[in-house]
XYZ file of N, CA, C and O in Angstrom:
616
model
N -94.836 26.243 -129.362
C -95.688 25.904 -130.478
C -96.123 24.455 -130.328
O -95.320 23.576 -130.081
N -97.378 24.201 -130.478
C -97.908 22.845 -130.421
C -97.750 22.202 -131.793
O -98.175 22.756 -132.799
N -97.118 21.046 -131.822
C -96.938 20.333 -133.074
C -98.253 19.657 -133.467
O -98.942 19.099 -132.624
N -98.572 19.706 -134.742
C -99.738 19.027 -135.277
C -99.231 17.984 -136.256
O -98.431 18.293 -137.142
N -99.678 16.759 -136.106
C -99.182 15.675 -136.960
C -99.589 15.906 -138.409
O -100.571 16.589 -138.705
N -98.808 15.307 -139.314
C -99.117 15.411 -140.737
C -100.510 14.883 -141.044
O -101.237 15.455 -141.857
N -100.905 13.789 -140.386
C -102.236 13.228 -140.656
C -103.341 14.159 -140.158
O -104.388 14.276 -140.803
N -103.115 14.843 -139.032
C -104.115 15.790 -138.525
C -104.279 16.991 -139.457
O -105.396 17.412 -139.754
N -103.153 17.560 -139.932
C -103.275 18.716 -140.829
C -103.849 18.299 -142.174
O -104.573 19.070 -142.810
N -103.559 17.063 -142.609
C -104.137 16.575 -143.869
C -105.655 16.475 -143.752
O -106.383 16.827 -144.691
N -106.144 16.015 -142.609
C -107.593 15.935 -142.393
C -108.216 17.326 -142.367
O -109.289 17.544 -142.943
N -107.538 18.286 -141.721
C -108.042 19.664 -141.700
C -108.088 20.241 -143.109
O -109.048 20.903 -143.494
N -107.029 20.007 -143.884
C -106.963 20.527 -145.253
C -108.069 19.939 -146.118
O -108.728 20.654 -146.877
N -108.281 18.639 -145.988
C -109.334 17.986 -146.774
C -110.706 18.565 -146.443
O -111.572 18.675 -147.318
N -110.903 18.967 -145.196
C -112.179 19.560 -144.803
C -112.345 20.987 -145.287
O -113.406 21.366 -145.781
N -111.291 21.811 -145.167
C -111.441 23.230 -145.481
C -111.381 23.510 -146.982
O -111.932 24.505 -147.456
N -110.757 22.632 -147.764
C -110.640 22.889 -149.196
C -112.011 22.919 -149.875
O -112.158 23.485 -150.956
N -113.015 22.397 -149.215
C -114.377 22.449 -149.778
C -114.846 23.895 -149.945
O -115.695 24.183 -150.788
N -114.284 24.829 -149.144
C -114.644 26.248 -149.278
C -114.229 26.806 -150.644
O -114.756 27.812 -151.086
N -113.269 26.145 -151.281
C -112.806 26.545 -152.607
C -113.331 25.595 -153.687
O -112.792 25.528 -154.769
N -114.369 24.841 -153.381
C -114.964 23.939 -154.351
C -114.356 22.550 -154.382
O -114.656 21.769 -155.260
N -113.489 22.252 -153.426
C -112.865 20.932 -153.365
C -111.618 20.855 -154.221
O -111.352 21.733 -155.047
N -110.833 19.824 -153.999
C -109.591 19.628 -154.747
C -109.555 18.211 -155.291
O -110.069 17.281 -154.678
N -108.940 18.072 -156.442
C -108.755 16.751 -157.039
C -107.585 16.028 -156.388
O -107.423 14.838 -156.558
N -106.795 16.769 -155.646
C -105.676 16.174 -154.930
C -105.031 17.188 -154.010
O -104.992 18.381 -154.319
N -104.572 16.740 -152.866
C -103.831 17.571 -151.910
C -102.522 16.857 -151.598
O -102.511 15.656 -151.354
N -101.428 17.611 -151.600
C -100.128 17.046 -151.254
C -99.458 17.955 -150.239
O -99.250 19.140 -150.500
N -99.145 17.422 -149.077
C -98.489 18.192 -148.026
C -97.067 18.531 -148.463
O -96.286 17.647 -148.797
N -96.747 19.836 -148.460
C -95.402 20.291 -148.813
C -94.571 20.578 -147.572
O -93.399 20.219 -147.510
N -95.156 21.254 -146.585
C -94.453 21.614 -145.351
C -95.445 21.633 -144.197
O -96.575 22.083 -144.345
N -94.985 21.178 -143.053
C -95.779 21.266 -141.826
C -94.864 21.828 -140.747
O -94.274 21.092 -139.971
N -94.724 23.149 -140.768
C -93.867 23.846 -139.801
C -94.701 24.915 -139.120
O -95.669 24.592 -138.469
N -94.283 26.198 -139.282
C -95.087 27.272 -138.686
C -96.518 27.203 -139.216
O -97.472 27.404 -138.486
N -96.627 26.959 -140.493
C -97.915 26.757 -141.147
C -97.836 25.423 -141.883
O -96.746 24.948 -142.194
N -98.978 24.847 -142.161
C -99.007 23.649 -143.004
C -99.363 24.110 -144.410
O -100.348 24.828 -144.605
N -98.546 23.728 -145.385
C -98.741 24.168 -146.760
C -98.936 22.945 -147.648
O -98.143 22.004 -147.599
N -99.986 23.000 -148.469
C -100.347 21.911 -149.363
C -100.370 22.394 -150.800
O -100.793 23.520 -151.064
N -99.973 21.538 -151.713
C -100.272 21.761 -153.119
C -101.686 21.238 -153.318
O -102.000 20.113 -152.919
N -102.533 22.058 -153.911
C -103.928 21.669 -154.166
C -104.174 21.702 -155.667
O -103.774 22.647 -156.344
N -104.806 20.673 -156.168
C -105.183 20.631 -157.578
C -106.676 20.963 -157.657
O -107.518 20.114 -157.368
N -106.954 22.205 -158.009
C -108.332 22.684 -158.128
C -108.797 22.565 -159.575
O -107.978 22.402 -160.481
N -110.082 22.707 -159.788
C -110.609 22.685 -161.154
C -109.968 23.790 -161.992
O -109.729 23.618 -163.186
N -109.641 24.922 -161.364
C -109.058 26.064 -162.067
C -107.547 25.954 -162.231
O -106.935 26.810 -162.864
N -106.902 24.950 -161.634
C -105.454 24.783 -161.750
C -104.801 24.535 -160.402
O -105.462 24.341 -159.386
N -103.468 24.576 -160.410
C -102.705 24.340 -159.181
C -102.781 25.552 -158.257
O -102.828 26.696 -158.708
N -102.750 25.258 -156.965
C -102.785 26.311 -155.960
C -102.049 25.819 -154.721
O -101.730 24.635 -154.603
N -101.780 26.736 -153.827
C -101.183 26.396 -152.540
C -102.189 26.732 -151.445
O -102.683 27.863 -151.368
N -102.498 25.753 -150.636
C -103.396 25.921 -149.493
C -102.527 26.046 -148.257
O -101.670 25.196 -148.000
N -102.730 27.107 -147.500
C -101.948 27.328 -146.288
C -102.882 27.288 -145.084
O -103.851 28.031 -145.010
N -102.584 26.388 -144.159
C -103.273 26.357 -142.870
C -102.371 27.086 -141.890
O -101.264 26.634 -141.576
N -102.844 28.219 -141.427
C -102.034 29.099 -140.580
C -101.982 28.573 -139.152
O -103.006 28.148 -138.604
N -100.802 28.616 -138.563
C -100.631 28.176 -137.175
C -101.492 29.051 -136.266
O -101.473 30.284 -136.359
N -102.256 28.427 -135.408
C -103.152 29.151 -134.491
C -102.351 30.119 -133.625
O -101.317 29.754 -133.062
N -102.808 31.365 -133.563
C -102.184 32.365 -132.710
C -100.918 32.983 -133.256
O -100.335 33.865 -132.638
N -100.459 32.556 -134.426
C -99.202 33.056 -134.987
C -99.406 34.405 -135.663
O -98.618 35.316 -135.485
N -100.454 34.529 -136.470
C -100.818 35.774 -137.132
C -102.301 36.022 -136.919
O -103.089 35.087 -136.869
N -102.663 37.287 -136.822
C -104.072 37.633 -136.684
C -104.757 37.539 -138.049
O -104.093 37.550 -139.094
N -106.069 37.468 -138.013
C -106.845 37.488 -139.249
C -106.516 38.738 -140.053
O -106.320 38.670 -141.274
N -106.404 39.884 -139.397
C -106.091 41.139 -140.090
C -104.724 41.077 -140.756
O -104.550 41.556 -141.879
N -103.738 40.491 -140.098
C -102.391 40.386 -140.673
C -102.382 39.470 -141.888
O -101.731 39.768 -142.900
N -103.105 38.365 -141.815
C -103.171 37.434 -142.950
C -103.871 38.109 -144.130
O -103.401 38.036 -145.273
N -104.970 38.788 -143.867
C -105.677 39.504 -144.941
C -104.779 40.560 -145.570
O -104.744 40.725 -146.791
N -104.036 41.289 -144.742
C -103.138 42.329 -145.235
C -102.085 41.743 -146.172
O -101.799 42.296 -147.238
N -101.504 40.613 -145.780
C -100.518 39.931 -146.629
C -101.134 39.540 -147.967
O -100.520 39.735 -149.030
N -102.344 39.014 -147.938
C -103.015 38.595 -149.171
C -103.368 39.791 -150.049
O -103.231 39.737 -151.275
N -103.811 40.890 -149.444
C -104.112 42.096 -150.213
C -102.842 42.643 -150.866
O -102.868 43.102 -152.004
N -101.732 42.583 -150.136
C -100.455 43.060 -150.667
C -100.051 42.203 -151.868
O -99.641 42.729 -152.902
N -100.164 40.893 -151.740
C -99.842 40.001 -152.865
C -100.729 40.301 -154.060
O -100.270 40.295 -155.206
N -102.006 40.555 -153.812
C -102.933 40.864 -154.897
C -102.533 42.156 -155.607
O -102.549 42.237 -156.836
N -102.135 43.164 -154.831
C -101.706 44.436 -155.425
C -100.439 44.248 -156.256
O -100.314 44.815 -157.349
N -99.494 43.450 -155.766
C -98.277 43.175 -156.530
C -98.612 42.432 -157.827
O -98.082 42.753 -158.896
N -99.492 41.443 -157.738
C -99.900 40.687 -158.931
C -100.586 41.602 -159.936
O -100.324 41.522 -161.143
N -101.448 42.501 -159.434
C -102.123 43.449 -160.326
C -101.139 44.377 -161.020
O -101.388 44.840 -162.135
N -99.980 44.632 -160.354
C -98.953 45.502 -160.924
C -98.020 44.744 -161.870
O -97.085 45.325 -162.420
N -98.262 43.448 -162.043
C -97.466 42.679 -162.981
C -96.306 41.913 -162.375
O -95.525 41.300 -163.093
N -96.170 41.939 -161.052
C -95.103 41.189 -160.393
C -95.541 39.727 -160.295
O -96.688 39.429 -159.967
N -94.621 38.811 -160.586
C -94.935 37.379 -160.582
C -94.970 36.850 -159.159
O -94.032 36.211 -158.687
N -96.057 37.151 -158.473
C -96.278 36.651 -157.115
C -97.595 35.881 -157.105
O -98.433 36.061 -157.989
N -97.772 35.025 -156.120
C -99.028 34.273 -156.063
C -100.227 35.187 -155.844
O -100.193 36.062 -154.985
N -101.278 34.964 -156.615
C -102.515 35.733 -156.468
C -103.421 35.011 -155.480
O -103.647 33.809 -155.603
N -103.928 35.720 -154.470
C -104.867 35.094 -153.530
C -106.123 34.622 -154.259
O -106.595 35.281 -155.184
N -106.630 33.474 -153.853
C -107.837 32.914 -154.445
C -108.960 32.962 -153.416
O -108.881 32.290 -152.386
N -109.978 33.762 -153.667
C -111.095 33.799 -152.718
C -111.852 32.480 -152.726
O -111.890 31.766 -153.726
N -112.456 32.168 -151.585
C -113.271 30.952 -151.498
C -114.609 31.200 -152.193
O -114.836 32.278 -152.759
N -115.477 30.223 -152.167
C -116.766 30.320 -152.864
C -117.606 31.493 -152.367
O -118.441 32.013 -153.107
N -117.391 31.929 -151.123
C -118.126 33.067 -150.576
C -117.445 34.404 -150.817
O -117.911 35.433 -150.335
N -116.313 34.395 -151.537
C -115.587 35.634 -151.819
C -114.581 36.028 -150.748
O -113.966 37.088 -150.838
N -114.382 35.175 -149.746
C -113.457 35.478 -148.642
C -112.050 35.019 -148.972
O -111.854 33.938 -149.532
N -111.057 35.816 -148.598
C -109.667 35.420 -148.797
C -109.183 34.468 -147.717
O -108.199 33.761 -147.911
N -109.865 34.463 -146.571
C -109.484 33.598 -145.455
C -110.721 32.841 -144.986
O -111.785 33.435 -144.809
N -110.577 31.535 -144.807
C -111.646 30.690 -144.268
C -111.130 30.026 -143.006
O -109.944 30.119 -142.692
N -112.007 29.339 -142.310
C -111.603 28.629 -141.089
C -111.874 27.145 -141.246
O -112.861 26.734 -141.861
N -110.978 26.335 -140.689
C -111.190 24.890 -140.671
C -112.248 24.571 -139.619
O -112.638 25.443 -138.834
N -112.674 23.327 -139.587
C -113.641 22.904 -138.571
C -113.074 23.055 -137.160
O -113.827 23.164 -136.198
N -111.757 23.082 -137.038
C -111.097 23.258 -135.736
C -110.789 24.721 -135.429
O -110.165 25.025 -134.424
N -111.171 25.621 -136.347
C -110.975 27.051 -136.122
C -109.661 27.608 -136.633
O -109.396 28.797 -136.497
N -108.839 26.774 -137.226
C -107.563 27.242 -137.777
C -107.847 28.014 -139.060
O -108.695 27.626 -139.861
N -107.148 29.132 -139.284
C -107.364 29.943 -140.471
C -106.677 29.309 -141.686
O -105.606 28.722 -141.565
N -107.298 29.460 -142.845
C -106.781 28.876 -144.076
C -106.894 29.897 -145.202
O -107.839 30.677 -145.257
N -105.903 29.881 -146.097
C -105.939 30.733 -147.289
C -105.397 29.940 -148.461
O -104.679 28.952 -148.296
N -105.765 30.393 -149.660
C -105.369 29.707 -150.886
C -104.775 30.741 -151.835
O -105.329 31.840 -151.981
N -103.655 30.394 -152.455
C -103.038 31.272 -153.446
C -102.766 30.470 -154.711
O -102.546 29.264 -154.655
N -102.812 31.165 -155.844
C -102.516 30.520 -157.120
C -101.059 30.082 -157.131
O -100.190 30.712 -156.528
N -100.808 28.994 -157.813
C -99.449 28.462 -157.939
C -98.695 29.297 -158.957
O -99.212 29.615 -160.021
N -97.480 29.672 -158.635
C -96.625 30.399 -159.564
C -95.382 29.552 -159.803
O -94.666 29.219 -158.859
N -95.189 29.177 -161.058
C -93.970 28.437 -161.390
C -92.797 29.397 -161.281
O -92.912 30.578 -161.595
N -91.682 28.906 -160.828
C -90.513 29.772 -160.741
C -89.350 29.065 -160.084
O -89.468 27.944 -159.580
N -88.247 29.742 -160.093
C -87.013 29.246 -159.497
C -87.158 29.250 -157.981
O -87.669 30.205 -157.398
N -86.721 28.177 -157.338
C -86.799 28.080 -155.882
C -85.802 29.032 -155.226
O -84.701 29.257 -155.735
N -86.203 29.582 -154.095
C -85.351 30.473 -153.322
C -84.108 29.703 -152.851
O -84.234 28.570 -152.394
N -82.899 30.302 -152.941
C -81.697 29.573 -152.542
C -81.734 29.071 -151.099
O -81.400 27.928 -150.825
N -82.133 29.937 -150.176
C -82.206 29.555 -148.768
C -83.574 29.943 -148.223
O -83.763 31.058 -147.738
N -84.568 29.048 -148.342
C -85.881 29.384 -147.794
C -85.802 29.455 -146.280
O -84.956 28.808 -145.659
N -86.639 30.270 -145.700
C -86.607 30.413 -144.249
C -87.903 30.939 -143.701
O -88.927 30.970 -144.385
N -87.836 31.376 -142.471
C -88.998 31.965 -141.807
C -88.614 33.365 -141.329
O -87.445 33.756 -141.384
N -89.601 34.099 -140.848
C -89.406 35.482 -140.402
C -88.767 36.319 -141.498
O -87.873 37.115 -141.251
N -89.231 36.109 -142.723
C -88.700 36.834 -143.868
C -89.495 38.104 -144.106
O -90.676 38.194 -143.792
N -88.827 39.085 -144.667
C -89.513 40.264 -145.176
C -88.992 40.462 -146.593
O -87.992 39.857 -146.983
N -89.666 41.274 -147.359
C -89.252 41.482 -148.739
C -89.633 42.883 -149.177
O -90.572 43.485 -148.647
N -88.886 43.389 -150.136
C -89.198 44.677 -150.743
C -89.027 44.532 -152.248
O -88.040 43.945 -152.713
N -89.998 45.042 -152.991
C -89.932 44.990 -154.449
C -89.574 46.362 -154.977
O -90.192 47.367 -154.616
N -88.543 46.403 -155.819
C -88.144 47.635 -156.494
C -88.003 47.282 -157.960
O -87.140 46.484 -158.332
N -88.894 47.836 -158.770
C -88.899 47.483 -160.183
C -89.220 46.013 -160.347
O -90.216 45.529 -159.822
N -88.359 45.304 -161.048
C -88.587 43.881 -161.285
C -87.784 43.001 -160.331
O -87.723 41.784 -160.508
N -87.163 43.606 -159.319
C -86.363 42.856 -158.348
C -87.075 42.794 -157.005
O -87.664 43.780 -156.554
N -87.003 41.633 -156.368
C -87.547 41.451 -155.026
C -86.377 41.129 -154.107
O -85.646 40.158 -154.331
N -86.192 41.954 -153.095
C -85.086 41.818 -152.154
C -85.579 41.142 -150.879
O -86.570 41.579 -150.291
N -84.868 40.091 -150.448
C -85.235 39.350 -149.241
C -84.005 39.289 -148.334
O -83.116 38.453 -148.528
N -83.946 40.190 -147.341
C -82.787 40.183 -146.448
C -82.984 39.252 -145.254
O -84.045 39.235 -144.635
N -81.983 38.451 -144.950
C -81.968 37.661 -143.719
C -83.069 36.649 -143.592
O -83.479 36.012 -144.544
N -83.535 36.497 -142.353
C -84.510 35.480 -142.003
C -83.847 34.386 -141.189
O -82.696 34.536 -140.739
N -84.550 33.289 -140.987
C -84.033 32.178 -140.183
C -84.353 30.843 -140.839
O -85.398 30.679 -141.448
N -83.442 29.897 -140.704
C -83.712 28.499 -141.008
C -83.626 27.793 -139.668
O -82.533 27.560 -139.155
N -84.763 27.520 -139.079
C -84.772 27.018 -137.698
C -84.300 28.123 -136.781
O -84.806 29.235 -136.805
N -83.260 27.857 -135.989
C -82.720 28.858 -135.060
C -81.502 29.564 -135.632
O -80.897 30.401 -134.972
N -81.122 29.254 -136.878
C -79.923 29.812 -137.489
C -80.300 30.982 -138.391
O -81.160 30.860 -139.270
N -79.636 32.125 -138.172
C -79.900 33.315 -138.980
C -79.341 33.134 -140.389
O -78.261 32.568 -140.576
N -80.075 33.622 -141.379
C -79.607 33.638 -142.769
C -78.842 34.951 -142.941
O -79.429 36.023 -142.833
N -77.534 34.896 -143.220
C -76.742 36.131 -143.276
C -76.804 36.848 -144.621
O -76.211 37.907 -144.777
N -77.499 36.293 -145.599
C -77.441 36.805 -146.965
C -78.624 37.692 -147.330
O -79.700 37.590 -146.756
N -78.371 38.515 -148.335
C -79.446 39.226 -149.024
C -79.715 38.430 -150.289
O -78.831 38.264 -151.132
N -80.928 37.898 -150.418
C -81.319 37.139 -151.599
C -82.151 38.051 -152.491
O -83.020 38.773 -152.005
N -81.865 38.021 -153.779
C -82.535 38.915 -154.723
C -83.141 38.079 -155.842
O -82.447 37.283 -156.473
N -84.439 38.283 -156.074
C -85.138 37.569 -157.137
C -85.425 38.524 -158.279
O -86.035 39.583 -158.089
N -85.002 38.172 -159.478
C -85.276 38.925 -160.691
C -86.510 38.296 -161.340
O -86.443 37.183 -161.847
N -87.623 39.025 -161.323
C -88.880 38.473 -161.825
C -88.898 38.314 -163.328
O -89.665 37.510 -163.850
N -88.060 39.041 -164.036
C -88.004 38.931 -165.492
C -87.178 37.704 -165.887
O -87.597 36.900 -166.712
N -86.012 37.555 -165.257
C -85.124 36.425 -165.585
C -85.526 35.147 -164.863
O -85.011 34.083 -165.181
N -86.451 35.239 -163.906
C -86.834 34.103 -163.067
C -85.585 33.456 -162.477
O -85.340 32.260 -162.617
N -84.797 34.304 -161.806
C -83.540 33.817 -161.251
C -83.244 34.502 -159.921
O -83.549 35.681 -159.742
N -82.664 33.735 -158.997
C -82.235 34.248 -157.707
C -80.743 34.491 -157.715
O -79.987 33.780 -158.383
N -80.299 35.475 -156.944
C -78.873 35.680 -156.686
C -78.719 35.944 -155.199
O -79.663 36.328 -154.509
N -77.541 35.696 -154.698
C -77.233 35.948 -153.292
C -76.133 36.984 -153.242
O -75.089 36.852 -153.902
N -76.384 38.049 -152.481
C -75.434 39.160 -152.382
C -74.723 39.079 -151.049
O -75.310 38.818 -150.041
């Protein structure tokens, strides 16, 4: 994986956020597999994700966003994808990196955030088994209760 400096991803984010009408402020939250920013839009807080080149296909990113939209429509407290001014869920930076924006959802932080995560929703519970923090496997099943806004580790 090619590392991209925080200043480089900040410049990319500042350029691509115009597709969503611009932001009153951008704050870099993480620069790992993807670069994630808190964006203050006219409509409220959002998360801007600059996807690592070659990590996921456009179809895979769209599928993830459609899935989140379906969960949100069903009443699950997940981030709703925000289409850009042209109605697209995914835009490209001037450097060709894919970008997406999701509405900010207030909630309890995951006990052990990681990568390579999968999740399954059953009723009001979201189950997140395993994953990785760097090269270390997460041995736990983390469960989020969307009604209580609380995580537990099994």
